[in-house]
Short mmCIF file of C-alpha atoms and ligand atoms in Angstrom, two decimals:
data_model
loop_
_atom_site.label_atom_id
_atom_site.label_comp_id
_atom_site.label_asym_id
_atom_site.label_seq_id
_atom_site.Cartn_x
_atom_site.Cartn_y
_atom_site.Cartn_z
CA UNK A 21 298.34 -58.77 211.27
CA UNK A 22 297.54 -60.20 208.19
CA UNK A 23 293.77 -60.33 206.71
CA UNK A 24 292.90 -63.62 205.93
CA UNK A 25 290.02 -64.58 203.60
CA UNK A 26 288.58 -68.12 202.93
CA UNK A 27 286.67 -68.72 200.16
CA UNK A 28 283.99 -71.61 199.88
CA UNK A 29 281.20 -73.02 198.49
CA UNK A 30 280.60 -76.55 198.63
CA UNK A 31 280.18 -79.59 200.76
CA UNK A 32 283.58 -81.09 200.48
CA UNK A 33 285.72 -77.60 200.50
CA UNK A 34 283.40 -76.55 203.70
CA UNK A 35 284.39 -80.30 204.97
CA UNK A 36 288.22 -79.71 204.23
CA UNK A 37 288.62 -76.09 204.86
CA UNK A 38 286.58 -76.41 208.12
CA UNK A 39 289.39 -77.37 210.65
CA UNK A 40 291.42 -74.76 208.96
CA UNK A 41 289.03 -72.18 209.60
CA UNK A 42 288.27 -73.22 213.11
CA UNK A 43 292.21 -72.78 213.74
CA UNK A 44 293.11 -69.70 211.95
CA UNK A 45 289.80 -67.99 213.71
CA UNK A 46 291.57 -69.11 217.26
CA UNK A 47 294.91 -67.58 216.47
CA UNK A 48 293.63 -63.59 216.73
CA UNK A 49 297.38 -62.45 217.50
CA UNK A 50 298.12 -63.23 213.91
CA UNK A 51 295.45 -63.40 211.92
CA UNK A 52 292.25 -61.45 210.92
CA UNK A 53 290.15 -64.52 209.55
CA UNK A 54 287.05 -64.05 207.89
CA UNK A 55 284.63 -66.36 205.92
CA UNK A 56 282.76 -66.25 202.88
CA UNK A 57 280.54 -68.58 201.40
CA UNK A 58 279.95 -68.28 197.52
CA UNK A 59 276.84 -70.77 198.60
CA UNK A 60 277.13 -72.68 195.55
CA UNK A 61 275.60 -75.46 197.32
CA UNK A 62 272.92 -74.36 200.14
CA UNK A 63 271.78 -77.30 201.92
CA UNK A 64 274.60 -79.69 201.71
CA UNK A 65 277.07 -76.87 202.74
CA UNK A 66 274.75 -75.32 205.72
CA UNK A 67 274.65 -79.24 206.82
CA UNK A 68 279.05 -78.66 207.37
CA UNK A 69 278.71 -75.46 208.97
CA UNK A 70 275.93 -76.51 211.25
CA UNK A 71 278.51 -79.53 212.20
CA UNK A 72 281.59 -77.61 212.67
CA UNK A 73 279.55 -74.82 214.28
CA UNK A 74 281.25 -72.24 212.04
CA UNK A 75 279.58 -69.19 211.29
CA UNK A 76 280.22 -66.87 207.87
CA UNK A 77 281.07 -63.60 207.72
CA UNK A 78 280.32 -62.91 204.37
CA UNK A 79 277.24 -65.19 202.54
CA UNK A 80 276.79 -64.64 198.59
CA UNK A 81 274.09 -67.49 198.41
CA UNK A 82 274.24 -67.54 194.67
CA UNK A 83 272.81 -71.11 194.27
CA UNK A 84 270.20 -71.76 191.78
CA UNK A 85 268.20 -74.54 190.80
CA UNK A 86 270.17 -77.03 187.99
CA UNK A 87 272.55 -74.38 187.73
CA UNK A 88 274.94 -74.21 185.40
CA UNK A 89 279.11 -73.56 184.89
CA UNK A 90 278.82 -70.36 182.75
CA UNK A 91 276.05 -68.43 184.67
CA UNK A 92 277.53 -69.73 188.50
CA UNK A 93 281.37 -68.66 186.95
CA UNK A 94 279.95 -65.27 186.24
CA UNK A 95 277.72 -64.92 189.38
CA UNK A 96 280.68 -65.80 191.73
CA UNK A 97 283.52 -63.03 189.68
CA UNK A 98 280.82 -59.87 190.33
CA UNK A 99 279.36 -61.22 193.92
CA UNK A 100 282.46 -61.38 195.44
CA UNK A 101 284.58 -58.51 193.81
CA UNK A 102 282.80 -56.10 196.85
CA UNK A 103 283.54 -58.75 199.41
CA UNK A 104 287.78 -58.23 198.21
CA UNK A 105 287.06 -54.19 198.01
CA UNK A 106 285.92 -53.96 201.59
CA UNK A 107 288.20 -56.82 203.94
CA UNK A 108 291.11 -56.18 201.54
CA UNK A 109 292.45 -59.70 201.79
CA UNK A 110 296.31 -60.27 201.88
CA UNK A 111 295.63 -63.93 201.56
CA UNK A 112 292.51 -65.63 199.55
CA UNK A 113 292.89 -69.21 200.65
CA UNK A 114 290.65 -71.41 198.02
CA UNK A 115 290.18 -74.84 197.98
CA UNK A 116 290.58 -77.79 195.46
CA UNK A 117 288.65 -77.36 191.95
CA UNK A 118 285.27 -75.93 192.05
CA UNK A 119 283.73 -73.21 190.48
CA UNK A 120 283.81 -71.76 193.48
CA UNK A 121 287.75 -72.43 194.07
CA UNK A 122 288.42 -71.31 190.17
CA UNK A 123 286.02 -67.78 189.74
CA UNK A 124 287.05 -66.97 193.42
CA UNK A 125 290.61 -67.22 192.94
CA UNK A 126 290.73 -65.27 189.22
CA UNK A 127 288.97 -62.40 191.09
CA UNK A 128 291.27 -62.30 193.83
CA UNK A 129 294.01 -62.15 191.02
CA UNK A 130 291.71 -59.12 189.47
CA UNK A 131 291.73 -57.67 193.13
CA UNK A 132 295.32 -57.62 193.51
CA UNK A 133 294.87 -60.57 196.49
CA UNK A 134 297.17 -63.07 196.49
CA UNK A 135 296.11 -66.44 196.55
CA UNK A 136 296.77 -70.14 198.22
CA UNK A 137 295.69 -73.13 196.97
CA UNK A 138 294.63 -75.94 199.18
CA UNK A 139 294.95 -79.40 197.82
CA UNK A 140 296.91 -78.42 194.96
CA UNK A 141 298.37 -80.26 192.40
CA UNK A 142 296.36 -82.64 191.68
CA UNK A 143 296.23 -84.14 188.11
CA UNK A 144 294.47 -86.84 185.90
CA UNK A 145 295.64 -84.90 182.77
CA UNK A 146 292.62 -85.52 180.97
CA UNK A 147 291.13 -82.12 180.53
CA UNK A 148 287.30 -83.78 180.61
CA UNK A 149 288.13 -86.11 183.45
CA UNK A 150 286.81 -84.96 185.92
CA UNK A 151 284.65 -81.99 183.81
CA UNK A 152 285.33 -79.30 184.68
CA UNK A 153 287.15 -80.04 187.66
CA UNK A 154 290.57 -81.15 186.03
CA UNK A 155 290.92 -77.54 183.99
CA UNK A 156 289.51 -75.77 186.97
CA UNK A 157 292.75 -76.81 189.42
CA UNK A 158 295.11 -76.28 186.69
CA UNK A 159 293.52 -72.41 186.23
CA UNK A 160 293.54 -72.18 189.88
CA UNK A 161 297.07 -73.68 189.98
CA UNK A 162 298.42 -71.12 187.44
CA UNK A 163 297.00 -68.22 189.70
CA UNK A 164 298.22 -69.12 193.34
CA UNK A 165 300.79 -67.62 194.80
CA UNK A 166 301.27 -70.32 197.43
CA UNK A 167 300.17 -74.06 196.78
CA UNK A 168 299.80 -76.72 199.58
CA UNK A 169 300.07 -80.24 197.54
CA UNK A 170 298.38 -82.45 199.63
CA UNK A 171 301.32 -85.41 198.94
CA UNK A 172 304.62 -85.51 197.09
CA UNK A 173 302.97 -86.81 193.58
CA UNK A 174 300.80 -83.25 193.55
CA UNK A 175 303.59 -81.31 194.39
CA UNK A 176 305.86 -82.84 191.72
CA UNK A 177 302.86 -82.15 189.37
CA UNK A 178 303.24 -78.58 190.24
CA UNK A 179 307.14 -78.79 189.64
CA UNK A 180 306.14 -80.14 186.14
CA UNK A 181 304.59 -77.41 185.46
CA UNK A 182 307.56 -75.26 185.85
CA UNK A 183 305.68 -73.44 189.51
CA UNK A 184 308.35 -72.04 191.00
CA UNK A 185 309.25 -74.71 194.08
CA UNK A 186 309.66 -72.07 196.59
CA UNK A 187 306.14 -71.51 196.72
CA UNK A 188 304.86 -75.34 197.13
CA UNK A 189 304.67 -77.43 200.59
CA UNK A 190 303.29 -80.75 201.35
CA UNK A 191 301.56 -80.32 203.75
CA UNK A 192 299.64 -83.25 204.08
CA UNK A 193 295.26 -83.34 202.90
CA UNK A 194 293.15 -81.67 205.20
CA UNK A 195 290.22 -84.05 204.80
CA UNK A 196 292.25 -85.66 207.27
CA UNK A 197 292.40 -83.07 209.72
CA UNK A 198 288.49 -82.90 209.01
CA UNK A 199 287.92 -86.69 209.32
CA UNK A 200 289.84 -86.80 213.14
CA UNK A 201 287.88 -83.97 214.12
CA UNK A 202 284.61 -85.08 213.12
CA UNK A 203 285.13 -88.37 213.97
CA UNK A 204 285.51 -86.79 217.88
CA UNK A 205 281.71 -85.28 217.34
CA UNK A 206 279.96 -87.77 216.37
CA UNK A 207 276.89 -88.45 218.53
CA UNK A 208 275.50 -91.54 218.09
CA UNK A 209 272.11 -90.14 219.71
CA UNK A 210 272.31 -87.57 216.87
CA UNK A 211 268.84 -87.81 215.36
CA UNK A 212 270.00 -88.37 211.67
CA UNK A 213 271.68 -91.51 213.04
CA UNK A 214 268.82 -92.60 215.20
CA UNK A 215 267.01 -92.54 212.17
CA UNK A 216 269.74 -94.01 209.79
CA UNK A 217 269.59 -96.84 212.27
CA UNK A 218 266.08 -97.49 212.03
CA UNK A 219 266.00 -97.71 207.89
CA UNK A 220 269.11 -100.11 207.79
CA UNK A 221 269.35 -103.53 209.04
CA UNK A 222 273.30 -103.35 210.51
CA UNK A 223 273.27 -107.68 209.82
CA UNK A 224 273.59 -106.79 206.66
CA UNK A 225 276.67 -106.43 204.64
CA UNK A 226 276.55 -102.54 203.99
CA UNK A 227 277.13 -101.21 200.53
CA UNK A 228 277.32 -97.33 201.08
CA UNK A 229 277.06 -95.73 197.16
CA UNK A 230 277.42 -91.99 196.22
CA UNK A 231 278.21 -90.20 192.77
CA UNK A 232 277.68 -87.09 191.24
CA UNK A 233 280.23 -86.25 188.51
CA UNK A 234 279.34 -84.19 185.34
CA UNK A 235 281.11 -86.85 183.24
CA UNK A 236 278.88 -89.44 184.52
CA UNK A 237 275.53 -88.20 183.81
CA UNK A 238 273.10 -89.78 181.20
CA UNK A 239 274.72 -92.92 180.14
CA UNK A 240 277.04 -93.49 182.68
CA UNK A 241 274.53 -92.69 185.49
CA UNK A 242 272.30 -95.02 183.78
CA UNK A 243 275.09 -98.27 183.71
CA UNK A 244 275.86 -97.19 187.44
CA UNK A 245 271.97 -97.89 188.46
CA UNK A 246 271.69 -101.51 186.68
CA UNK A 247 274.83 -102.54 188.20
CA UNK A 248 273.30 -101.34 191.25
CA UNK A 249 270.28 -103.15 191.10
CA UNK A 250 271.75 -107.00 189.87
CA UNK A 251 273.84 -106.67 192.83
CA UNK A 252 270.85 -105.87 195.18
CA UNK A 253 268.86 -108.53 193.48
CA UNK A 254 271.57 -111.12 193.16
CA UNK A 255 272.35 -110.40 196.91
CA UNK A 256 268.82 -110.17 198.25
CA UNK A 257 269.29 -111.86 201.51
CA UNK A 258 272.47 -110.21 202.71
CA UNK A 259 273.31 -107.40 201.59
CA UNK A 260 271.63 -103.56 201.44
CA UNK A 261 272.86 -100.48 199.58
CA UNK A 262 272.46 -97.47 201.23
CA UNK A 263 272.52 -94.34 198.40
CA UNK A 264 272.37 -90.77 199.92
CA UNK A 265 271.80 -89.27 196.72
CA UNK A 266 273.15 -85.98 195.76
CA UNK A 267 270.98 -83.12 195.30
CA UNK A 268 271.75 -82.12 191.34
CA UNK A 269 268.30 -83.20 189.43
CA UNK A 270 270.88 -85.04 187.32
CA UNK A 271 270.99 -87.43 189.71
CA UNK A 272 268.53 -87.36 191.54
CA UNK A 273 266.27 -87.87 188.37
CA UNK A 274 267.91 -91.53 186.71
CA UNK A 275 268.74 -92.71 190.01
CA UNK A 276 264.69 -92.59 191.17
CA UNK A 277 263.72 -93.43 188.36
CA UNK A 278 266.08 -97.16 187.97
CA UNK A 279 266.31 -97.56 191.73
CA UNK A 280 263.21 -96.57 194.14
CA UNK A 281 261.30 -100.21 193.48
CA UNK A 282 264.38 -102.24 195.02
CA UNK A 283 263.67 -103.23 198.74
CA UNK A 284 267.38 -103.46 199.66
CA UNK A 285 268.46 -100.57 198.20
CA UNK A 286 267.26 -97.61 199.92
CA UNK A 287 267.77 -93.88 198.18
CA UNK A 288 267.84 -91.04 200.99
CA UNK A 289 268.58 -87.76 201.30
CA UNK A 290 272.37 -86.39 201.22
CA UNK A 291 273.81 -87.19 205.16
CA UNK A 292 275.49 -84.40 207.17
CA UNK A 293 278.83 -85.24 207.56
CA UNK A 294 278.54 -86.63 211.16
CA UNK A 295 276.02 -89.18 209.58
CA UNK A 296 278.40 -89.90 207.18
CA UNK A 297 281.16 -90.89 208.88
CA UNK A 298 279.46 -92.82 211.33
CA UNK A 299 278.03 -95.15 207.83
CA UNK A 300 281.07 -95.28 206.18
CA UNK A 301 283.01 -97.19 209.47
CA UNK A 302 279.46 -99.40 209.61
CA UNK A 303 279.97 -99.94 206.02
CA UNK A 304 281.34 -103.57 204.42
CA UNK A 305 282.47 -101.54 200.86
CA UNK A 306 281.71 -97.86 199.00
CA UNK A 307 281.23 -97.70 195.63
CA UNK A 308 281.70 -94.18 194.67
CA UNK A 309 282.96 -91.14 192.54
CA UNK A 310 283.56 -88.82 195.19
CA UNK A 311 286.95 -87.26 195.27
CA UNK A 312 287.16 -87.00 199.38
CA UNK A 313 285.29 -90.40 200.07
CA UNK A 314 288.18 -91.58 197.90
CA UNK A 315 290.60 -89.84 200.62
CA UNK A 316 288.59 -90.96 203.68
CA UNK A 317 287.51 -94.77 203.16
CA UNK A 318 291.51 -96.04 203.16
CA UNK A 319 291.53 -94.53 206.62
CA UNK A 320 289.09 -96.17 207.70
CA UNK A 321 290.17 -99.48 205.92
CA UNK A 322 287.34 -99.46 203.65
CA UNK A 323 287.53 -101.01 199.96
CA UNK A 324 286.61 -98.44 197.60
CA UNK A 325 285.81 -98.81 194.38
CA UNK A 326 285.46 -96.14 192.36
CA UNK A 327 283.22 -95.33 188.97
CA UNK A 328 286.06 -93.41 186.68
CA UNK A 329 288.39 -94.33 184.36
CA UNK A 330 291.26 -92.50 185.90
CA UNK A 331 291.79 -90.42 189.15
CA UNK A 332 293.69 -87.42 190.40
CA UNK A 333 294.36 -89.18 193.20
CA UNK A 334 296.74 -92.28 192.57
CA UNK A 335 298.22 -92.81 195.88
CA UNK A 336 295.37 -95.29 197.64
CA UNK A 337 294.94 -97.10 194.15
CA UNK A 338 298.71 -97.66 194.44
CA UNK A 339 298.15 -98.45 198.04
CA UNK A 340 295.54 -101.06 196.94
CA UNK A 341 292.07 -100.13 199.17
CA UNK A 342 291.22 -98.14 195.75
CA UNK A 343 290.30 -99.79 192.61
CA UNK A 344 289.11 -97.99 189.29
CA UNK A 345 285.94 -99.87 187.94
CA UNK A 346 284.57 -96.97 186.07
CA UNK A 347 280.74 -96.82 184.58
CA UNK A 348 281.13 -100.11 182.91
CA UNK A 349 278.00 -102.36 184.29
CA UNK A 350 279.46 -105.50 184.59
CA UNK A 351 282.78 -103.93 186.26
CA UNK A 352 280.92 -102.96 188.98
CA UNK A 353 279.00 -105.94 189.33
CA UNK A 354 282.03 -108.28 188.79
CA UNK A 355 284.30 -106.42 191.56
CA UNK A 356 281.63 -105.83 194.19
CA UNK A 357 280.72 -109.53 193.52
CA UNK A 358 284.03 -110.44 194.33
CA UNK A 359 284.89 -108.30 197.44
CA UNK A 360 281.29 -109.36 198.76
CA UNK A 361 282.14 -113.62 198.57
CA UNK A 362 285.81 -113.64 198.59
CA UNK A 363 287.35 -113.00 201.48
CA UNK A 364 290.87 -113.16 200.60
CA UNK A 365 290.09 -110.36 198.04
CA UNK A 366 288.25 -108.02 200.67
CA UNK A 367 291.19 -108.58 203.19
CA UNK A 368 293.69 -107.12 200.68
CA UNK A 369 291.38 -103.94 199.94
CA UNK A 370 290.67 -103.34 203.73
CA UNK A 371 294.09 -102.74 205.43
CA UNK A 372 294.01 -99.06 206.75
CA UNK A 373 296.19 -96.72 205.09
CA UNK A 374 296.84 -93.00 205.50
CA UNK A 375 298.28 -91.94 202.01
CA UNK A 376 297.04 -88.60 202.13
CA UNK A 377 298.15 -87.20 205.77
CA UNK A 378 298.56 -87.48 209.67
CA UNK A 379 295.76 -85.05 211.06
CA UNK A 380 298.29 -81.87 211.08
CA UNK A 381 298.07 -80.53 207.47
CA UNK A 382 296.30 -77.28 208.92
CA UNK A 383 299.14 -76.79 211.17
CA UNK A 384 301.70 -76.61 208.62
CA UNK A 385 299.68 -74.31 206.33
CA UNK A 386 299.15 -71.95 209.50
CA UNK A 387 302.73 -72.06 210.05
CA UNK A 388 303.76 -71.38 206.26
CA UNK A 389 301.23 -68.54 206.28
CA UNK A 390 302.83 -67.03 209.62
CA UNK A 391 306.15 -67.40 208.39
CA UNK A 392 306.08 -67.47 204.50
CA UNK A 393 308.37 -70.54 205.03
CA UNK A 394 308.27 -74.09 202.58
CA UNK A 395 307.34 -77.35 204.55
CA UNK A 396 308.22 -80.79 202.89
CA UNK A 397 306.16 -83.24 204.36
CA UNK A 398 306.83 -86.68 203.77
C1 UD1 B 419 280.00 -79.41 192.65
C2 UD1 B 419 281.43 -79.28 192.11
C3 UD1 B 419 282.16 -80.60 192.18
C4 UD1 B 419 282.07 -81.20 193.57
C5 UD1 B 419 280.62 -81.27 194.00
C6 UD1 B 419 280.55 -81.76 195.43
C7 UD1 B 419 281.86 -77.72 190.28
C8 UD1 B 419 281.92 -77.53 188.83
N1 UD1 B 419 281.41 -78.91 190.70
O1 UD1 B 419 279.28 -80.23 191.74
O2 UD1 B 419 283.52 -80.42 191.86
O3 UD1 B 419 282.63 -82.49 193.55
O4 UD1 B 419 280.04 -79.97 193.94
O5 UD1 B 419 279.29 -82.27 195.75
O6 UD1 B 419 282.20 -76.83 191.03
N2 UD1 B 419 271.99 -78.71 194.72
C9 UD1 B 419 271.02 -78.41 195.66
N3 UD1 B 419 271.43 -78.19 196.95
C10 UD1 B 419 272.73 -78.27 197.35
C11 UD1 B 419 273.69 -78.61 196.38
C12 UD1 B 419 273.31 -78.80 195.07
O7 UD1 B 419 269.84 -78.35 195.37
O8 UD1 B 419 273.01 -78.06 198.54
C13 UD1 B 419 271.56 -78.90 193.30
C14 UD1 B 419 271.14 -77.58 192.64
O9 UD1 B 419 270.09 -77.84 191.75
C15 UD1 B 419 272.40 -77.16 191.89
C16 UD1 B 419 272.89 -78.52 191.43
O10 UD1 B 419 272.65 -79.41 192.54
O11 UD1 B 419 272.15 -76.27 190.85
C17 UD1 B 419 274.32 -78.58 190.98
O12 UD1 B 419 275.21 -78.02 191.91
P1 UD1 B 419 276.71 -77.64 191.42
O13 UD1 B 419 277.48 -77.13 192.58
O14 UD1 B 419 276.64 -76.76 190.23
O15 UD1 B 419 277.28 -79.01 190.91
P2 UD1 B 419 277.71 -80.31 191.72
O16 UD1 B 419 277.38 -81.46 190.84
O17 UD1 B 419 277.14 -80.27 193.08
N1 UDP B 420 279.63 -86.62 202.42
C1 UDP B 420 278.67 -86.24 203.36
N2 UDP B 420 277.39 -86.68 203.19
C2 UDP B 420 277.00 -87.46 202.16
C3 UDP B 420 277.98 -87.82 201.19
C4 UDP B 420 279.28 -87.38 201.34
O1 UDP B 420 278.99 -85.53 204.32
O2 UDP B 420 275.82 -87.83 202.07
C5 UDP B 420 281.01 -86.12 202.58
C6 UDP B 420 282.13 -87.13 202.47
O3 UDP B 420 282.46 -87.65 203.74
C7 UDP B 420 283.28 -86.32 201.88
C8 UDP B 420 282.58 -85.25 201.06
O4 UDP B 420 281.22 -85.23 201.49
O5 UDP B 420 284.03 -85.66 202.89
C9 UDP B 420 282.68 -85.56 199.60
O6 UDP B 420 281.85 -84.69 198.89
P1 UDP B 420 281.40 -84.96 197.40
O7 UDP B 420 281.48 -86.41 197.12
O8 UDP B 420 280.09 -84.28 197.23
O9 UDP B 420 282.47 -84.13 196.56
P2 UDP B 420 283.94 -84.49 196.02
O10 UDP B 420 284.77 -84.93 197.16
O11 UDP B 420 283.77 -85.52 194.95
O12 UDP B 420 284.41 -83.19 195.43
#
């Protein structure tokens, strides 16, 4: 029997770690699985849980108001160090490139727990792009014992990095696994989508928007929000952007201030991922910085296009339902302009395409676990 920890503490890596959770809990015979939220997020990572219907066994709720990297790094490395003393983990499974993912895994290290990585290897090789995100894989890369590369570019990342190959699978994303789950619970009757129903006029060419990166705020935040709004105005008459805006007062403060006087743009509150899911498939194009909504949209066949300058995730650009626009005003303006009145153009961007999985990555991380064996998923 081997004692199983996962470690998490925000929306996407509750999203993404939640079918894996749900399946390790149902296989007792092998596995002791327990749960433990760092609560980095509160709100938008209760929202998952309450979705999924999974319930923590360990909760260090260390979230603060406009917190920031140093103080949360800290928090995390002496919260959880009692959590390792008592279940005595023989596996810390972390996800992706948090704080969360990074401080949990270095104490697991401190702990004597070994470590796997899920969603590892991925790379933009620009240490402040994403901030701190890019440095805080690599860390957690260095540290794992076991890494499941979502697709063959991370894993040949890893292999660049002279990690030994015996230790990396693919084994396929598991926002995947998450998305073809969720997409089984979604209630239409729910009353977030009742609601979401009433506030948007479906006629309408959709234009679902999120963002929240460190490297954005101030200036880029600030281009994103007049792009925004000469596309709303330009497009008065068909077209509304729906903006669940993410809770950091970094965000929530420029985009209020440029955006709440805009009648087709409406700002509301972050969705739970039901919600979500159900916009995105009503949705005619995203416009986003999100690493998972990257993952998701070409799925779904949704154009994406996506405010950076480079991603760590190069397989739906190459694919062709991604496109890099970055913070640049009049990028944004010029490709959503172009995707909203040429048809040709949207067509290309909105064939479905599953470049990061098939819906079984947690199955072949349960079975490398069980069997300490190397999966090559192709
Ligand atoms: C974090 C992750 C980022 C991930 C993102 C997902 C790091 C360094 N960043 O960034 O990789 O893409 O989550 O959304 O780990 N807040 C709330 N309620 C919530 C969540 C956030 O009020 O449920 C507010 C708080 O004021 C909090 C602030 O947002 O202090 C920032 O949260 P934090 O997790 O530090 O940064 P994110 O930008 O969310
Ligand atoms: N998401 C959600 N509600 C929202 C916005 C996003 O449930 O209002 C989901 C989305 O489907 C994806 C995940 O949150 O699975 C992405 O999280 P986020 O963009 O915050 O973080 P990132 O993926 O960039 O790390």
């Amino acid at each position: 029997m081997k004692n199983i920890l996962l470690v998490i503490g925000t929306r996407p890596e509750a999203i993404k770690m939640a079918p894996l959770i749900i399946k390790l809990k149902n296989q007792h015979q092998f596995f002791n699985t327990k749960v433990c939220l760092t609560a980095q997020h509160r709100q938008m990572l209760d929202q998952v849980l309450d979705f999924f219907e999974i319930k923590a066994d360990y909760d260090l709720d260390l979230m603060k108001p406009n917190q920031n990297l140093h103080t949360l790094t800290s928090d995390i490395i002496t919260a959880i160090k009692p959590v390792y003393d008592e279940f005595k983990p023989d596996w810390v499974l972390v996800h992706g490139d948090t704080t969360t993912s990074t401080a949990a895994a270095l104490a697991a290290f401190y702990s004597g727990a070994k470590v796997a990585h899920v969603e590892a290897g991925l790379r933009t090789f620009n240490k402040l792009a994403p901030f701190p995100e890019e440095m805080n894989r690599s860390i957690t890369g260095r540290i794992a014992d076991l890494h499941f590369a979502p697709t063959k570019a991370s894993k040949q990342n890893l292999l660049n990095e002279a990690v030994a190959k015996e230790t990396i699978s693919i084994t396929g994303n598991t926002v995947i696994d998450a998305l073809k789950l969720g997409i089984t619970k979604v209630n239409e009757q729910s009353n977030e989508i009742v609601n979401l129903k009433s506030i948007i006029n479906l006629n309408k060419k959709i234009i679902l928007v999120t963002g929240h990166r460190r490297e954005n705020f101030g200036d880029g935040f600030e281009n994103i929000c007049k792009a925004l709004k000469v596309i709303a105005e330009n497009n008065f008459d068909d077209v509304e952007i729906i903006y669940p805006v993410h809770l950091n007062p970094n965000v929530q403060n420029p985009v209020n201030k440029f955006l709440s006087n805009q009648p087709n743009i409406k700002l509301i509150q972050p969705l739970n991922y039901e919600s979500f899911i159900w916009l995105m498939n009503k949705s005619y194009l995203i416009i986003t910085d999100s690493g998972g909504v990257q993952e998701e949209a070409p799925s779904l066949g949704k154009p994406v296009l996506v405010m950076r300058d480079v991603t760590e995730r190069p397989e739906a650009v190459d694919a062709g339902t991604v496109l890099l626009v970055g913070t640049d005003t009049q990028k944004i303006i010029t490709e959503t302009e172009q995707l909203l009145h040429d048809d040709n153009a949207y067509t290309l961007m909105s064939n479905k395409h599953n470049p990061y999985g098939d819906g079984l990555a947690c199955d072949r991380i349960i079975s490398i676990l069980k069997e300490e064996i190397v999966i090559e998923y192709e």
